[in-house]
Amino acid sequence: MEHTAVCVEIRESPEPEPLRSEVITSIYGTMSDSAKTPQPAPAPRGDKAGTDFSYVGIDAILEQMRRKAMKQGFELNIMVVGQSGLGKSTLMNTLFKSKVSRKSVLTKEEERIPKTIEIKSISHDIEEKGVRMKLAVIDTPGFGDQINNENCWKPIMKFINDQYEQYLQEEININRKKQIPDSRVHCCIYFIPPTGHCLRPIDVEFMRHLSKVVNIVPVIAKADTLTLEERDYFKQKIREDLRVNEIDIYPQMEFDEDAEDRVINEKIRAMIPFAVVGSDLEYQVNGKKLLGRKTKWGTIEVENTAHCEFAYLRDLLIRTHMQNLKDITSSIHYEMYRVRRLNENNNTQPNGQLNGQRPLQANGVPGPEVLSHEM
Ligand SMILES: Nc1nc2c(ncn2[C@@H]2O[C@H](COP(=O)(O)OP(=O)(O)O)[C@@H](O)[C@H]2O)c(=O)[nH]1
Ligand SMILES: [Mg+2]
């Protein structure tokens, strides 16, 4: 697997780029909300502590956690799956170019996500308001492009399990790293072709197997090819098909933590699958530069929620559910893999010792059992 690192820095305001030292100050030093509005460092014994003797300062833990998180930065690994030509690479380029990283427009042709032949990860280092984020996109080759598509979900399942295995090996290492590099797939965006009918058997097959090992967010690709009525009907039909086939896509109802979570997630569940349109080209519309698709009858603005639901997808991935995607990956999907692997090791090796290499087959995928990694 090739790994290309593209370093991108984003800053919101049009001010001159701050010096590197300024950024570092914002990450490590001040307790500011933003790198640009430094506030005095928090005094554990501030005004409140001076006058109110009953104040212990437990609330300051939030600030400590924030500082730690800022130092560590954030990582998010997104995988895209679907037939070739459905706009996977374009949508990921849209994601990088849109407001997540408006300033990170990748102008050079070679920095764009290229046509995919193998499973390939491309990562972007993004920095916004002093918060660092490593956003990796795992682009998969045309899924279901063959004449016989039986078991074509297996290489993707294998890739996901391989990442869990790598993490597990790091974790059980005696000299384990303080921060284990995390290549686990936090979210898999599955592209449904805009047929307007219903889910195809291959879509059902993929999501049925993969939803047990990874967070799946289905999207209707190239939604500009559907009329509004077709789109609504198709979305409804897909939700019904998912329900009938008992496919639990993200955000999974059983993992809603409380009533508040439930209210937010219900709204998302009612909208899924997002009908998206992608583009990495910018056009001038009413004097503003917008990402869009220019047609003879007008320009589809990809970030405009009146035109398509790309912005909802982006908000889900980045603004509202990023931490939750990571938490569910770690505490549900990875945990299931880990428990199964450790049990398996205990069973196969009488002394219960983990040698970190076998009994898995090559690449850590032990035959059909772990391939399915379904319990
Ligand atoms: N109509 C329409 N075309 C799109 C959309 N997204 C991408 N395309 C076009 O579809 C073709 C294939 O896109 P690409 O991103 O390479 O698809 P991939 O094979 O799934 O990675 C390109 O010509 C894109 O310009 C979309 O949302 N709507
Ligand atoms: Mg592609």
mmCIF file of C-alpha atoms and ligand atoms in Angstrom:
data_model
loop_
_atom_site.group_PDB
_atom_site.id
_atom_site.type_symbol
_atom_site.label_atom_id
_atom_site.label_comp_id
_atom_site.label_asym_id
_atom_site.label_seq_id
_atom_site.Cartn_x
_atom_site.Cartn_y
_atom_site.Cartn_z
ATOM 1 C CA MET A 1 0.000 0.000 0.000
ATOM 2 C CA GLU A 2 1.370 3.346 -0.941
ATOM 3 C CA HIS A 3 1.165 6.167 1.512
ATOM 4 C CA THR A 4 1.502 9.663 0.249
ATOM 5 C CA ALA A 5 1.683 12.485 2.697
ATOM 6 C CA VAL A 6 0.440 15.816 1.550
ATOM 7 C CA CYS A 7 1.057 18.546 4.011
ATOM 8 C CA VAL A 8 -1.559 21.205 4.040
ATOM 9 C CA GLU A 9 -1.965 24.072 6.419
ATOM 10 C CA ILE A 10 -5.242 25.898 6.655
ATOM 11 C CA ARG A 11 -5.907 29.098 8.365
ATOM 12 C CA GLU A 12 -9.255 30.744 8.448
ATOM 13 C CA SER A 13 -8.454 34.422 8.115
ATOM 14 C CA PRO A 14 -6.751 36.129 5.207
ATOM 15 C CA GLU A 15 -4.051 37.470 7.529
ATOM 16 C CA PRO A 16 -0.445 36.720 6.676
ATOM 17 C CA GLU A 17 0.579 33.262 7.730
ATOM 18 C CA PRO A 18 1.712 33.232 11.334
ATOM 19 C CA LEU A 19 5.230 32.155 12.002
ATOM 20 C CA ARG A 20 5.737 28.553 12.971
ATOM 21 C CA SER A 21 6.516 29.626 16.518
ATOM 22 C CA GLU A 22 3.092 31.285 16.788
ATOM 23 C CA VAL A 23 1.380 28.089 15.888
ATOM 24 C CA ILE A 24 3.442 26.139 18.360
ATOM 25 C CA THR A 25 2.556 28.616 21.052
ATOM 26 C CA SER A 26 -1.087 28.068 20.288
ATOM 27 C CA ILE A 27 -0.760 24.329 20.560
ATOM 28 C CA TYR A 28 1.418 24.026 23.571
ATOM 29 C CA GLY A 29 1.188 27.284 25.392
ATOM 30 C CA THR A 30 -1.873 29.414 25.781
ATOM 31 C CA MET A 31 -5.276 28.144 26.728
ATOM 32 C CA SER A 32 -6.948 30.041 23.947
ATOM 33 C CA ASP A 33 -9.995 28.996 22.054
ATOM 34 C CA SER A 34 -8.228 29.919 18.924
ATOM 35 C CA ALA A 35 -4.634 30.427 17.989
ATOM 36 C CA LYS A 36 -5.474 33.993 17.155
ATOM 37 C CA THR A 37 -7.080 35.046 20.404
ATOM 38 C CA PRO A 38 -4.569 34.096 23.023
ATOM 39 C CA GLN A 39 -5.844 34.326 26.531
ATOM 40 C CA PRO A 40 -3.861 34.175 29.697
ATOM 41 C CA ALA A 41 -2.910 30.704 30.811
ATOM 42 C CA PRO A 42 -5.462 29.292 33.212
ATOM 43 C CA ALA A 43 -4.588 29.831 36.772
ATOM 44 C CA PRO A 44 -5.604 26.808 38.763
ATOM 45 C CA ARG A 45 -5.985 29.191 41.605
ATOM 46 C CA GLY A 46 -7.751 32.036 39.846
ATOM 47 C CA ASP A 47 -10.168 34.668 41.057
ATOM 48 C CA LYS A 48 -12.685 32.015 41.881
ATOM 49 C CA ALA A 49 -10.244 30.073 43.969
ATOM 50 C CA GLY A 50 -9.175 33.228 45.775
ATOM 51 C CA THR A 51 -12.626 34.158 46.969
ATOM 52 C CA ASP A 52 -14.475 30.882 47.032
ATOM 53 C CA PHE A 53 -12.737 28.439 49.340
ATOM 54 C CA SER A 54 -15.114 25.658 48.442
ATOM 55 C CA TYR A 55 -13.889 25.750 44.841
ATOM 56 C CA VAL A 56 -11.618 22.783 44.214
ATOM 57 C CA GLY A 57 -11.091 23.288 40.495
ATOM 58 C CA ILE A 58 -12.352 20.007 39.108
ATOM 59 C CA ASP A 59 -13.644 21.874 36.071
ATOM 60 C CA ALA A 60 -10.049 22.657 35.125
ATOM 61 C CA ILE A 61 -9.685 19.039 33.994
ATOM 62 C CA LEU A 62 -11.464 20.051 30.805
ATOM 63 C CA GLU A 63 -8.748 22.534 30.036
ATOM 64 C CA GLN A 64 -6.068 19.949 30.824
ATOM 65 C CA MET A 65 -7.726 17.478 28.495
ATOM 66 C CA ARG A 66 -7.985 20.100 25.803
ATOM 67 C CA ARG A 67 -4.275 20.883 26.045
ATOM 68 C CA LYS A 68 -3.397 17.211 25.849
ATOM 69 C CA ALA A 69 -5.632 16.685 22.830
ATOM 70 C CA MET A 70 -4.180 19.747 21.126
ATOM 71 C CA LYS A 71 -0.673 18.401 21.650
ATOM 72 C CA GLN A 72 -1.520 14.969 20.334
ATOM 73 C CA GLY A 73 -3.563 16.166 17.398
ATOM 74 C CA PHE A 74 -6.360 14.161 15.818
ATOM 75 C CA GLU A 75 -6.369 11.366 13.310
ATOM 76 C CA LEU A 76 -9.284 10.248 11.164
ATOM 77 C CA ASN A 77 -9.139 7.457 8.608
ATOM 78 C CA ILE A 78 -11.893 7.363 6.031
ATOM 79 C CA MET A 79 -12.305 4.606 3.468
ATOM 80 C CA VAL A 80 -14.301 4.961 0.259
ATOM 81 C CA VAL A 81 -15.807 1.931 -1.478
ATOM 82 C CA GLY A 82 -17.890 1.576 -4.623
ATOM 83 C CA GLN A 83 -17.835 0.749 -8.291
ATOM 84 C CA SER A 84 -15.356 2.686 -10.366
ATOM 85 C CA GLY A 85 -16.677 5.848 -11.925
ATOM 86 C CA LEU A 86 -19.100 6.610 -9.088
ATOM 87 C CA GLY A 87 -17.114 9.651 -8.031
ATOM 88 C CA LYS A 88 -15.243 8.314 -4.980
ATOM 89 C CA SER A 89 -11.984 10.072 -5.674
ATOM 90 C CA THR A 90 -13.797 13.236 -6.709
ATOM 91 C CA LEU A 91 -15.820 13.295 -3.495
ATOM 92 C CA MET A 92 -12.732 12.935 -1.348
ATOM 93 C CA ASN A 93 -11.076 15.746 -3.250
ATOM 94 C CA THR A 94 -14.255 17.746 -2.651
ATOM 95 C CA LEU A 95 -13.942 17.028 1.050
ATOM 96 C CA PHE A 96 -10.382 18.302 1.168
ATOM 97 C CA LYS A 97 -11.172 21.330 -0.929
ATOM 98 C CA SER A 98 -14.419 22.287 0.740
ATOM 99 C CA LYS A 99 -14.695 24.171 3.958
ATOM 100 C CA VAL A 100 -12.936 21.466 5.929
ATOM 101 C CA SER A 101 -9.874 22.839 4.308
ATOM 102 C CA ARG A 102 -10.893 25.664 2.041
ATOM 103 C CA LYS A 103 -7.352 26.953 2.043
ATOM 104 C CA SER A 104 -5.879 23.607 1.220
ATOM 105 C CA VAL A 105 -6.821 23.621 -2.424
ATOM 106 C CA LEU A 106 -4.524 21.170 -4.040
ATOM 107 C CA THR A 107 -3.580 22.797 -7.236
ATOM 108 C CA LYS A 108 -1.035 20.342 -8.492
ATOM 109 C CA GLU A 109 -2.496 17.545 -10.539
ATOM 110 C CA GLU A 110 -0.340 14.901 -8.865
ATOM 111 C CA GLU A 111 -1.596 15.861 -5.400
ATOM 112 C CA ARG A 112 -5.138 14.922 -6.288
ATOM 113 C CA ILE A 113 -6.359 11.486 -5.427
ATOM 114 C CA PRO A 114 -5.431 9.559 -8.542
ATOM 115 C CA LYS A 115 -7.310 6.874 -10.381
ATOM 116 C CA THR A 116 -7.308 3.837 -8.177
ATOM 117 C CA ILE A 117 -5.788 0.513 -9.056
ATOM 118 C CA GLU A 118 -5.018 -0.786 -5.586
ATOM 119 C CA ILE A 119 -6.110 0.029 -2.043
ATOM 120 C CA LYS A 120 -4.255 3.214 -1.383
ATOM 121 C CA SER A 121 -4.066 5.612 1.506
ATOM 122 C CA ILE A 122 -3.416 9.295 1.095
ATOM 123 C CA SER A 123 -3.089 11.458 4.120
ATOM 124 C CA HIS A 124 -3.382 15.175 4.536
ATOM 125 C CA ASP A 125 -2.098 17.105 7.513
ATOM 126 C CA ILE A 126 -4.565 19.830 8.217
ATOM 127 C CA GLU A 127 -4.291 22.554 10.799
ATOM 128 C CA GLU A 128 -7.112 24.842 11.727
ATOM 129 C CA LYS A 129 -7.121 27.287 14.614
ATOM 130 C CA GLY A 130 -4.132 25.595 16.141
ATOM 131 C CA VAL A 131 -5.692 22.133 16.062
ATOM 132 C CA ARG A 132 -3.827 19.580 14.030
ATOM 133 C CA MET A 133 -5.554 16.815 12.201
ATOM 134 C CA LYS A 134 -4.312 13.993 10.060
ATOM 135 C CA LEU A 135 -7.039 13.025 7.654
ATOM 136 C CA ALA A 136 -6.301 9.837 5.751
ATOM 137 C CA VAL A 137 -8.406 8.682 2.839
ATOM 138 C CA ILE A 138 -8.215 5.039 1.860
ATOM 139 C CA ASP A 139 -9.333 4.815 -1.734
ATOM 140 C CA THR A 140 -10.251 1.332 -2.908
ATOM 141 C CA PRO A 141 -10.177 0.109 -6.471
ATOM 142 C CA GLY A 142 -13.473 -0.341 -8.289
ATOM 143 C CA PHE A 143 -15.534 -2.554 -6.037
ATOM 144 C CA GLY A 144 -17.804 -4.932 -7.923
ATOM 145 C CA ASP A 145 -16.280 -4.176 -11.321
ATOM 146 C CA GLN A 146 -15.745 -7.835 -12.164
ATOM 147 C CA ILE A 147 -18.128 -10.124 -13.987
ATOM 148 C CA ASN A 148 -18.244 -12.419 -10.998
ATOM 149 C CA ASN A 149 -18.488 -10.286 -7.898
ATOM 150 C CA GLU A 150 -18.923 -13.068 -5.419
ATOM 151 C CA ASN A 151 -16.869 -12.404 -2.310
ATOM 152 C CA CYS A 152 -15.555 -9.143 -3.651
ATOM 153 C CA TRP A 153 -16.063 -7.645 -0.201
ATOM 154 C CA LYS A 154 -13.374 -9.946 1.185
ATOM 155 C CA PRO A 155 -10.274 -7.955 0.205
ATOM 156 C CA ILE A 156 -11.796 -4.905 1.865
ATOM 157 C CA MET A 157 -12.648 -6.876 4.992
ATOM 158 C CA LYS A 158 -9.086 -8.171 4.960
ATOM 159 C CA PHE A 159 -7.674 -4.666 4.723
ATOM 160 C CA ILE A 160 -9.765 -3.518 7.687
ATOM 161 C CA ASN A 161 -8.779 -6.554 9.746
ATOM 162 C CA ASP A 162 -5.139 -6.043 8.820
ATOM 163 C CA GLN A 163 -5.279 -2.585 10.356
ATOM 164 C CA TYR A 164 -6.813 -3.996 13.542
ATOM 165 C CA GLU A 165 -4.110 -6.628 13.607
ATOM 166 C CA GLN A 166 -1.359 -4.046 13.234
ATOM 167 C CA TYR A 167 -2.806 -2.054 16.099
ATOM 168 C CA LEU A 168 -3.137 -5.175 18.226
ATOM 169 C CA GLN A 169 0.470 -6.139 17.631
ATOM 170 C CA GLU A 170 1.593 -2.676 18.714
ATOM 171 C CA GLU A 171 -0.632 -2.842 21.751
ATOM 172 C CA ILE A 172 0.615 -6.199 23.009
ATOM 173 C CA ASN A 173 4.213 -5.316 22.389
ATOM 174 C CA ILE A 174 6.158 -5.189 25.663
ATOM 175 C CA ASN A 175 7.770 -1.922 24.627
ATOM 176 C CA ARG A 176 4.661 -0.407 23.243
ATOM 177 C CA LYS A 177 4.636 3.107 21.926
ATOM 178 C CA LYS A 178 3.062 5.857 23.987
ATOM 179 C CA GLN A 179 0.843 6.728 21.093
ATOM 180 C CA ILE A 180 0.146 3.781 18.839
ATOM 181 C CA PRO A 181 -0.063 4.771 15.183
ATOM 182 C CA ASP A 182 -3.707 4.348 14.280
ATOM 183 C CA SER A 183 -4.452 3.135 10.796
ATOM 184 C CA ARG A 184 -7.787 1.575 11.756
ATOM 185 C CA VAL A 185 -10.602 2.552 9.423
ATOM 186 C CA HIS A 186 -12.919 4.829 11.380
ATOM 187 C CA CYS A 187 -15.508 5.202 8.684
ATOM 188 C CA CYS A 188 -16.296 3.493 5.404
ATOM 189 C CA ILE A 189 -18.278 5.546 2.919
ATOM 190 C CA TYR A 190 -20.138 3.181 0.627
ATOM 191 C CA PHE A 191 -21.174 4.582 -2.752
ATOM 192 C CA ILE A 192 -24.527 3.390 -4.055
ATOM 193 C CA PRO A 193 -25.042 3.920 -7.790
ATOM 194 C CA PRO A 194 -27.920 6.310 -8.549
ATOM 195 C CA THR A 195 -30.192 3.702 -10.110
ATOM 196 C CA GLY A 196 -33.305 5.032 -8.405
ATOM 197 C CA HIS A 197 -34.577 1.496 -7.824
ATOM 198 C CA CYS A 198 -33.354 -0.380 -4.775
ATOM 199 C CA LEU A 199 -30.167 -1.783 -3.293
ATOM 200 C CA ARG A 200 -28.479 -4.362 -5.510
ATOM 201 C CA PRO A 201 -27.555 -7.756 -4.045
ATOM 202 C CA ILE A 202 -23.894 -6.721 -4.090
ATOM 203 C CA ASP A 203 -24.681 -3.594 -2.005
ATOM 204 C CA VAL A 204 -26.595 -5.687 0.511
ATOM 205 C CA GLU A 205 -23.821 -8.282 0.622
ATOM 206 C CA PHE A 206 -21.103 -5.699 1.200
ATOM 207 C CA MET A 207 -22.903 -3.734 3.869
ATOM 208 C CA ARG A 208 -24.183 -6.830 5.625
ATOM 209 C CA HIS A 209 -20.682 -8.182 6.112
ATOM 210 C CA LEU A 210 -18.776 -4.979 6.582
ATOM 211 C CA SER A 211 -21.197 -3.247 8.951
ATOM 212 C CA LYS A 212 -20.080 -5.770 11.560
ATOM 213 C CA VAL A 213 -16.471 -4.635 11.466
ATOM 214 C CA VAL A 214 -16.551 -0.967 10.524
ATOM 215 C CA ASN A 215 -18.809 2.113 10.652
ATOM 216 C CA ILE A 216 -20.555 2.311 7.309
ATOM 217 C CA VAL A 217 -22.015 5.514 5.964
ATOM 218 C CA PRO A 218 -23.825 4.856 2.675
ATOM 219 C CA VAL A 219 -24.200 7.654 0.139
ATOM 220 C CA ILE A 220 -26.052 7.936 -3.154
ATOM 221 C CA ALA A 221 -23.353 8.771 -5.649
ATOM 222 C CA LYS A 222 -23.796 11.340 -8.415
ATOM 223 C CA ALA A 223 -27.125 12.430 -6.986
ATOM 224 C CA ASP A 224 -27.372 15.146 -9.628
ATOM 225 C CA THR A 225 -28.563 12.461 -12.019
ATOM 226 C CA LEU A 226 -31.788 11.974 -10.026
ATOM 227 C CA THR A 227 -34.783 14.289 -9.862
ATOM 228 C CA LEU A 228 -35.892 15.369 -6.402
ATOM 229 C CA GLU A 229 -38.763 12.880 -6.391
ATOM 230 C CA GLU A 230 -36.512 10.063 -7.576
ATOM 231 C CA ARG A 231 -34.006 10.951 -4.926
ATOM 232 C CA ASP A 232 -36.577 10.921 -2.127
ATOM 233 C CA TYR A 233 -38.056 7.656 -3.301
ATOM 234 C CA PHE A 234 -34.628 6.047 -3.663
ATOM 235 C CA LYS A 235 -33.538 7.156 -0.210
ATOM 236 C CA GLN A 236 -36.673 5.782 1.335
ATOM 237 C CA LYS A 237 -36.293 2.513 -0.546
ATOM 238 C CA ILE A 238 -32.682 2.125 0.557
ATOM 239 C CA ARG A 239 -33.584 2.714 4.196
ATOM 240 C CA GLU A 240 -36.267 0.090 3.889
ATOM 241 C CA ASP A 241 -33.868 -2.387 2.246
ATOM 242 C CA LEU A 242 -31.350 -1.795 5.010
ATOM 243 C CA ARG A 243 -33.996 -2.458 7.620
ATOM 244 C CA VAL A 244 -35.303 -5.582 5.931
ATOM 245 C CA ASN A 245 -31.788 -6.977 5.590
ATOM 246 C CA GLU A 246 -30.938 -5.995 9.178
ATOM 247 C CA ILE A 247 -27.961 -3.925 8.146
ATOM 248 C CA ASP A 248 -26.813 -1.656 10.925
ATOM 249 C CA ILE A 249 -25.188 1.354 9.418
ATOM 250 C CA TYR A 250 -23.667 4.310 11.249
ATOM 251 C CA PRO A 251 -24.893 5.849 13.556
ATOM 252 C CA GLN A 252 -26.031 2.517 14.954
ATOM 253 C CA MET A 253 -29.100 2.775 17.125
ATOM 254 C CA GLU A 254 -27.768 0.359 19.723
ATOM 255 C CA PHE A 255 -24.791 2.637 20.414
ATOM 256 C CA ASP A 256 -26.760 5.801 21.159
ATOM 257 C CA GLU A 257 -25.527 6.738 24.575
ATOM 258 C CA ASP A 258 -28.406 8.786 25.896
ATOM 259 C CA ALA A 259 -31.636 10.514 24.953
ATOM 260 C CA GLU A 260 -29.797 13.534 23.586
ATOM 261 C CA ASP A 261 -27.672 11.300 21.369
ATOM 262 C CA ARG A 262 -30.774 9.530 20.201
ATOM 263 C CA VAL A 263 -32.490 12.743 19.134
ATOM 264 C CA ILE A 264 -29.462 13.878 17.117
ATOM 265 C CA ASN A 265 -28.833 10.478 15.583
ATOM 266 C CA GLU A 266 -32.477 9.894 14.705
ATOM 267 C CA LYS A 267 -32.323 12.977 12.512
ATOM 268 C CA ILE A 268 -29.262 11.590 10.760
ATOM 269 C CA ARG A 269 -30.793 8.148 10.382
ATOM 270 C CA ALA A 270 -33.827 9.745 8.767
ATOM 271 C CA MET A 271 -31.585 11.428 6.175
ATOM 272 C CA ILE A 272 -29.252 8.583 5.382
ATOM 273 C CA PRO A 273 -28.122 7.767 2.720
ATOM 274 C CA PHE A 274 -26.864 11.241 1.876
ATOM 275 C CA ALA A 275 -27.410 12.114 -1.760
ATOM 276 C CA VAL A 276 -24.071 13.625 -2.696
ATOM 277 C CA VAL A 277 -22.510 15.407 -5.617
ATOM 278 C CA GLY A 278 -18.785 15.862 -5.854
ATOM 279 C CA SER A 279 -16.555 18.259 -7.692
ATOM 280 C CA ASP A 280 -13.086 19.601 -7.260
ATOM 281 C CA LEU A 281 -13.545 22.486 -9.645
ATOM 282 C CA GLU A 282 -14.440 25.969 -8.550
ATOM 283 C CA TYR A 283 -16.783 28.280 -10.439
ATOM 284 C CA GLN A 284 -17.767 31.878 -10.074
ATOM 285 C CA VAL A 285 -21.437 32.006 -9.026
ATOM 286 C CA ASN A 286 -22.936 35.413 -8.171
ATOM 287 C CA GLY A 287 -19.483 36.783 -7.613
ATOM 288 C CA LYS A 288 -18.506 33.985 -5.245
ATOM 289 C CA LYS A 289 -16.119 31.126 -5.905
ATOM 290 C CA LEU A 290 -17.930 27.860 -5.286
ATOM 291 C CA LEU A 291 -17.153 24.211 -5.726
ATOM 292 C CA GLY A 292 -19.586 22.992 -8.287
ATOM 293 C CA ARG A 293 -20.515 21.133 -11.428
ATOM 294 C CA LYS A 294 -21.268 23.361 -14.339
ATOM 295 C CA THR A 295 -23.977 22.165 -16.680
ATOM 296 C CA LYS A 296 -25.821 23.758 -19.582
ATOM 297 C CA TRP A 297 -28.711 24.651 -17.335
ATOM 298 C CA GLY A 298 -26.791 25.957 -14.339
ATOM 299 C CA THR A 299 -24.173 25.159 -11.742
ATOM 300 C CA ILE A 300 -24.740 22.576 -9.039
ATOM 301 C CA GLU A 301 -23.171 23.935 -5.892
ATOM 302 C CA VAL A 302 -21.856 20.949 -3.998
ATOM 303 C CA GLU A 303 -21.701 22.681 -0.622
ATOM 304 C CA ASN A 304 -25.189 24.136 -0.918
ATOM 305 C CA THR A 305 -27.645 21.954 1.020
ATOM 306 C CA ALA A 306 -30.448 23.085 -1.296
ATOM 307 C CA HIS A 307 -28.577 21.341 -4.124
ATOM 308 C CA CYS A 308 -27.207 18.198 -2.510
ATOM 309 C CA GLU A 309 -26.320 16.656 0.823
ATOM 310 C CA PHE A 310 -22.556 16.725 0.626
ATOM 311 C CA ALA A 311 -22.382 19.338 3.412
ATOM 312 C CA TYR A 312 -24.339 17.053 5.752
ATOM 313 C CA LEU A 313 -21.904 14.242 5.096
ATOM 314 C CA ARG A 314 -18.950 16.510 5.764
ATOM 315 C CA ASP A 315 -20.483 17.791 8.987
ATOM 316 C CA LEU A 316 -21.124 14.265 10.167
ATOM 317 C CA LEU A 317 -17.568 13.172 9.452
ATOM 318 C CA ILE A 318 -15.773 16.201 10.761
ATOM 319 C CA ARG A 319 -17.875 18.512 12.871
ATOM 320 C CA THR A 320 -20.350 16.428 14.766
ATOM 321 C CA HIS A 321 -19.401 12.753 14.829
ATOM 322 C CA MET A 322 -15.656 12.459 14.348
ATOM 323 C CA GLN A 323 -14.947 11.508 17.959
ATOM 324 C CA ASN A 324 -17.886 9.138 18.036
ATOM 325 C CA LEU A 325 -16.737 7.389 14.851
ATOM 326 C CA LYS A 326 -13.370 6.851 16.484
ATOM 327 C CA ASP A 327 -14.859 5.745 19.789
ATOM 328 C CA ILE A 328 -17.111 3.150 18.160
ATOM 329 C CA THR A 329 -14.239 1.897 16.028
ATOM 330 C CA SER A 330 -12.082 1.472 19.070
ATOM 331 C CA SER A 331 -14.548 0.295 21.682
ATOM 332 C CA ILE A 332 -16.827 -1.857 19.534
ATOM 333 C CA HIS A 333 -15.272 -2.978 16.255
ATOM 334 C CA TYR A 334 -11.639 -3.190 17.294
ATOM 335 C CA GLU A 335 -12.565 -4.591 20.686
ATOM 336 C CA MET A 336 -14.461 -7.439 19.041
ATOM 337 C CA TYR A 337 -11.483 -8.233 16.858
ATOM 338 C CA ARG A 338 -9.108 -8.046 19.813
ATOM 339 C CA VAL A 339 -11.165 -10.318 22.045
ATOM 340 C CA ARG A 340 -11.536 -12.870 19.312
ATOM 341 C CA ARG A 341 -7.845 -12.810 18.445
ATOM 342 C CA LEU A 342 -6.702 -13.117 22.034
ATOM 343 C CA ASN A 343 -9.125 -15.963 22.647
ATOM 344 C CA GLU A 344 -7.945 -17.650 19.526
ATOM 345 C CA ASN A 345 -4.355 -17.354 20.646
ATOM 346 C CA ASN A 346 -5.184 -18.780 24.019
ATOM 347 C CA ASN A 347 -6.841 -21.715 22.351
ATOM 348 C CA THR A 348 -4.134 -22.436 19.832
ATOM 349 C CA GLN A 349 -1.177 -21.955 22.156
ATOM 350 C CA PRO A 350 -1.328 -23.995 25.336
ATOM 351 C CA ASN A 351 0.742 -21.456 27.269
ATOM 352 C CA GLY A 352 -1.546 -18.679 26.100
ATOM 353 C CA GLN A 353 1.432 -16.654 24.995
ATOM 354 C CA LEU A 354 1.049 -14.152 22.213
ATOM 355 C CA ASN A 355 3.916 -14.351 19.816
ATOM 356 C CA GLY A 356 2.558 -11.526 17.741
ATOM 357 C CA GLN A 357 3.082 -13.275 14.412
ATOM 358 C CA ARG A 358 0.969 -16.405 13.997
ATOM 359 C CA PRO A 359 -1.373 -18.344 14.132
ATOM 360 C CA LEU A 360 -2.835 -15.998 11.614
ATOM 361 C CA GLN A 361 -2.366 -16.613 7.962
ATOM 362 C CA ALA A 362 -0.343 -14.189 5.944
ATOM 363 C CA ASN A 363 -1.375 -10.625 6.665
ATOM 364 C CA GLY A 364 -3.133 -11.478 9.864
ATOM 365 C CA VAL A 365 -6.280 -12.869 8.356
ATOM 366 C CA PRO A 366 -6.796 -16.379 9.557
ATOM 367 C CA GLY A 367 -8.951 -18.081 6.994
ATOM 368 C CA PRO A 368 -12.651 -17.574 6.483
ATOM 369 C CA GLU A 369 -13.402 -17.289 10.180
ATOM 370 C CA VAL A 370 -11.662 -14.034 10.845
ATOM 371 C CA LEU A 371 -12.360 -12.837 7.358
ATOM 372 C CA SER A 372 -15.935 -12.587 8.350
ATOM 373 C CA HIS A 373 -15.034 -11.239 11.816
ATOM 374 C CA GLU A 374 -18.717 -11.374 12.534
ATOM 375 C CA MET A 375 -20.149 -12.543 15.783
HETATM 376 N N1 LIG B 1 -22.592 13.882 -12.593
HETATM 377 C C1 LIG B 1 -21.644 13.662 -11.700
HETATM 378 N N2 LIG B 1 -20.434 13.250 -12.100
HETATM 379 C C2 LIG B 1 -19.476 13.056 -11.159
HETATM 380 C C3 LIG B 1 -19.719 13.251 -9.772
HETATM 381 N N3 LIG B 1 -18.591 12.969 -9.098
HETATM 382 C C4 LIG B 1 -17.671 12.619 -10.010
HETATM 383 N N4 LIG B 1 -18.185 12.660 -11.263
HETATM 384 C C5 LIG B 1 -17.501 12.345 -12.508
HETATM 385 O O1 LIG B 1 -17.459 10.935 -12.651
HETATM 386 C C6 LIG B 1 -16.234 10.516 -13.215
HETATM 387 C C7 LIG B 1 -15.549 9.477 -12.316
HETATM 388 O O2 LIG B 1 -15.172 10.068 -11.102
HETATM 389 P P1 LIG B 1 -14.058 9.441 -10.124
HETATM 390 O O3 LIG B 1 -13.989 10.329 -8.936
HETATM 391 O O4 LIG B 1 -12.792 9.173 -10.838
HETATM 392 O O5 LIG B 1 -14.749 8.071 -9.738
HETATM 393 P P2 LIG B 1 -14.123 6.833 -8.928
HETATM 394 O O6 LIG B 1 -13.706 5.839 -9.949
HETATM 395 O O7 LIG B 1 -15.265 6.305 -8.110
HETATM 396 O O8 LIG B 1 -13.006 7.313 -8.091
HETATM 397 C C8 LIG B 1 -15.422 11.776 -13.418
HETATM 398 O O9 LIG B 1 -15.570 12.206 -14.756
HETATM 399 C C9 LIG B 1 -16.053 12.772 -12.477
HETATM 400 O O10 LIG B 1 -15.919 14.098 -12.940
HETATM 401 C C10 LIG B 1 -21.030 13.687 -9.387
HETATM 402 O O11 LIG B 1 -21.339 13.875 -8.211
HETATM 403 N N5 LIG B 1 -21.939 13.862 -10.389
HETATM 404 MG MG MG B 2 -11.056 6.638 -7.924
#
